[in-house]
Amino acid sequence: AQSVTQLDSQVPVFEEAPVELRCNYSSSVSVYLFWYVQYPNQGLQLLLKYLSGSTLVKGINGFEAEFNKSQTSFHLRKPSVHISDTAEYFCAANTGNQFYFGTGTSLTVIP
Amino acid sequence: GAVVSQHPSRVICKSGTSVKIECRSLDFQATTMFWYRQFPKKSLMLMATSNEGSKATYEQGVEKDKFLINHASLTLSTLTVTSAHPEDSSFYICSAERTGTGTFNEQFFGPGTRLTVL
């Protein structure tokens, strides 16, 4: 079975500081990887995705992630966070048609 | 970009009643749609896969007689929570799969429906 692990359930960070949200996946087959952001009482908004090609993926709002096959990781990074980045972030893997979601990381940006 | 809507966004109902939630792909056709439930701990759980014109495929542990899914057209899937109880209160999210040109069909998520059963 596939699984996605987000080790950090909560990440507080000061405004304008860098942040990394960790994600590891387990898959014995080719996998597509995603990061979604969810604001309170809203659906999921795609931040970025890795399907193939370059392992460094740039997304919206200044976020980027790097696919590391040897470490089975897809960590999300942003060099300088804003208050508006406070939200829930989900890592997800897709092996063709089904999504497997991590349990989410709550990012809180402190003024 | 592809847009998926859900209606209603919030619904409050009495225990024992049924509630229908609609999921629509607004600017593309979706042969396949998915229904998720998001628990208070925030993780999303796939409930079922809805295929246009055929019966839905339910994940293990999901009661198909309680969560009725109908995918009557290429742009609409509905989830009906029958005889709802307080433990059915949750955030329900749908996604619609858009056929791509490569090996991956991307999914687009709806904004979710908050169901509260009193």
XYZ file of C-alpha atoms in Angstrom:
229
model
C 0.000 0.000 0.000
C 1.052 3.524 -0.633
C 1.485 5.999 2.173
C 2.470 9.581 2.669
C 4.071 10.821 5.864
C 4.207 14.371 7.037
C 6.302 14.253 10.163
C 5.529 17.742 11.376
C 1.938 18.332 12.389
C 2.580 21.954 13.347
C 5.265 24.345 12.184
C 5.477 27.835 13.656
C 7.785 30.243 11.892
C 8.443 33.957 12.070
C 7.445 36.190 9.212
C 10.110 36.531 6.498
C 11.948 33.453 7.770
C 12.464 30.400 5.555
C 10.385 27.279 6.041
C 10.549 23.643 5.034
C 7.615 21.266 5.346
C 8.656 17.660 5.156
C 7.004 14.890 3.188
C 8.049 11.303 2.641
C 6.258 8.728 0.595
C 6.405 4.999 0.194
C 5.790 3.553 -3.192
C 7.102 0.640 -5.139
C 5.832 2.050 -8.403
C 6.115 5.351 -10.197
C 4.395 8.068 -8.283
C 3.249 11.574 -8.928
C 3.626 14.002 -6.034
C 1.658 17.053 -5.020
C 1.453 19.743 -2.418
C -1.878 21.355 -1.628
C -2.772 24.253 0.624
C -6.046 24.495 2.483
C -7.360 27.636 4.104
C -10.035 27.355 6.829
C -13.302 25.907 5.582
C -12.096 25.820 2.013
C -11.131 23.120 -0.429
C -7.676 22.201 -1.619
C -5.621 24.511 -3.784
C -2.764 23.034 -5.762
C 0.597 24.571 -4.880
C 2.787 22.466 -7.124
C 3.197 19.018 -8.556
C 5.876 16.674 -9.757
C 4.959 14.461 -12.692
C 8.309 13.962 -14.391
C 11.366 15.873 -15.572
C 13.237 18.322 -13.399
C 13.269 17.296 -9.759
C 13.011 20.898 -8.571
C 9.477 22.079 -8.981
C 8.341 25.654 -8.585
C 4.792 26.448 -7.634
C 2.573 29.347 -6.779
C 3.103 31.860 -3.973
C 6.869 31.411 -4.041
C 6.852 27.776 -2.956
C 9.086 25.094 -4.397
C 9.696 21.424 -3.757
C 12.361 18.931 -4.644
C 11.697 15.354 -5.587
C 14.346 13.082 -4.122
C 13.849 9.536 -5.305
C 16.644 8.003 -3.233
C 15.239 9.474 -0.042
C 11.614 9.126 -1.194
C 11.006 12.698 -0.164
C 9.226 15.705 -1.577
C 9.850 18.525 0.894
C 8.186 21.896 0.401
C 10.204 25.072 0.878
C 9.775 28.807 0.826
C 12.669 31.199 1.408
C 10.594 33.913 3.101
C 7.103 33.370 4.468
C 4.281 35.855 4.814
C 1.418 36.062 7.259
C -0.895 34.993 4.453
C 0.926 31.659 4.209
C -0.683 30.561 7.466
C -2.715 27.519 6.445
C -2.820 23.741 6.348
C -0.523 22.041 3.871
C -1.052 18.558 2.515
C 1.386 16.371 0.665
C -0.160 13.773 -1.615
C 0.960 10.935 -3.835
C -0.858 9.556 -6.820
C 0.036 6.281 -8.471
C -2.220 6.700 -11.458
C -5.694 7.432 -10.269
C -5.888 7.367 -6.495
C -4.600 10.007 -4.154
C -2.944 9.200 -0.853
C -2.808 12.168 1.456
C -0.557 12.932 4.357
C -2.105 14.047 7.614
C -1.222 17.646 6.976
C 1.087 20.260 8.448
C -0.320 23.356 10.043
C 1.929 26.292 9.189
C 1.591 29.312 11.445
C 3.454 32.451 10.513
C 4.208 34.622 13.509
C 4.387 38.412 13.025
C -7.816 26.375 -15.177
C -10.316 23.655 -14.440
C -13.033 24.519 -11.951
C -14.995 22.189 -9.747
C -17.915 23.423 -7.684
C -19.814 21.909 -4.801
C -23.270 22.707 -3.567
C -24.175 23.437 -0.901
C -21.096 24.800 0.809
C -22.686 24.290 4.215
C -25.663 22.289 5.353
C -27.201 21.669 8.732
C -29.766 18.932 9.091
C -31.602 16.973 11.726
C -30.626 13.458 12.605
C -32.428 10.908 10.453
C -32.801 13.093 7.385
C -30.989 12.721 4.063
C -28.693 15.276 2.519
C -27.579 15.540 -1.081
C -24.285 17.159 -2.065
C -23.536 18.044 -5.674
C -20.153 18.115 -7.365
C -19.861 19.740 -10.776
C -17.002 20.152 -13.198
C -17.716 23.542 -14.733
C -15.413 23.715 -17.726
C -14.458 20.152 -18.514
C -16.000 16.724 -18.680
C -15.149 14.256 -15.980
C -15.713 10.581 -16.539
C -14.400 9.950 -13.064
C -15.036 11.860 -9.874
C -13.948 11.130 -6.348
C -15.498 11.756 -2.962
C -13.381 12.403 0.115
C -14.178 12.947 3.728
C -11.986 15.121 5.861
C -11.916 14.243 9.532
C -11.283 16.642 12.410
C -7.694 15.466 12.473
C -7.508 16.948 8.980
C -6.561 13.897 6.975
C -8.550 13.250 3.804
C -10.028 9.820 3.309
C -11.124 8.571 -0.078
C -14.690 7.333 0.235
C -15.524 6.278 -3.275
C -14.732 6.595 -6.940
C -17.630 7.668 -9.096
C -17.718 6.699 -12.755
C -20.202 8.199 -15.182
C -22.879 5.751 -16.146
C -21.836 2.981 -13.784
C -21.887 2.097 -10.129
C -19.480 3.780 -7.788
C -16.576 1.902 -6.281
C -16.460 2.244 -2.520
C -13.398 2.032 -0.329
C -13.267 -0.538 2.398
C -15.258 0.465 5.440
C -17.510 2.932 3.632
C -21.203 1.983 3.754
C -22.518 2.184 0.224
C -26.127 2.097 1.386
C -25.513 5.104 3.572
C -23.453 7.160 1.151
C -25.260 6.947 -2.166
C -23.332 8.166 -5.170
C -24.798 8.966 -8.548
C -22.783 10.099 -11.554
C -25.468 10.655 -14.132
C -23.596 12.985 -16.439
C -20.054 13.883 -17.385
C -20.203 17.035 -15.297
C -22.193 16.052 -12.235
C -21.798 13.603 -9.391
C -23.941 13.592 -6.275
C -23.346 12.188 -2.825
C -26.414 11.536 -0.703
C -25.934 10.914 2.984
C -28.970 8.877 3.953
C -30.410 8.871 7.463
C -27.668 11.157 8.634
C -26.430 10.989 12.202
C -24.173 13.290 14.202
C -21.160 11.082 13.500
C -21.629 11.823 9.797
C -20.834 15.459 10.473
C -17.718 16.233 8.507
C -16.198 18.127 5.606
C -16.864 16.389 2.304
C -14.679 17.189 -0.678
C -15.062 16.009 -4.243
C -12.577 15.973 -7.062
C -13.004 15.554 -10.788
C -10.513 13.915 -13.090
C -9.701 15.636 -16.344
C -8.362 13.437 -19.102
C -4.854 14.482 -20.025
C -2.666 13.918 -23.041
C -0.010 12.032 -21.163
C -0.080 9.197 -18.690
C -1.555 11.213 -15.872
C -5.084 12.548 -15.566
C -5.084 15.464 -13.206
C -7.687 15.841 -10.492
C -9.231 19.131 -9.513
C -10.826 19.587 -6.119
C -14.061 21.231 -5.169
C -14.284 23.746 -2.317
C -15.897 21.256 0.034
C -19.208 20.939 1.852
C -19.487 21.244 5.605
C -22.187 18.908 6.897
C -23.456 19.293 10.436
C -26.006 16.808 11.717
C -27.837 17.844 14.856
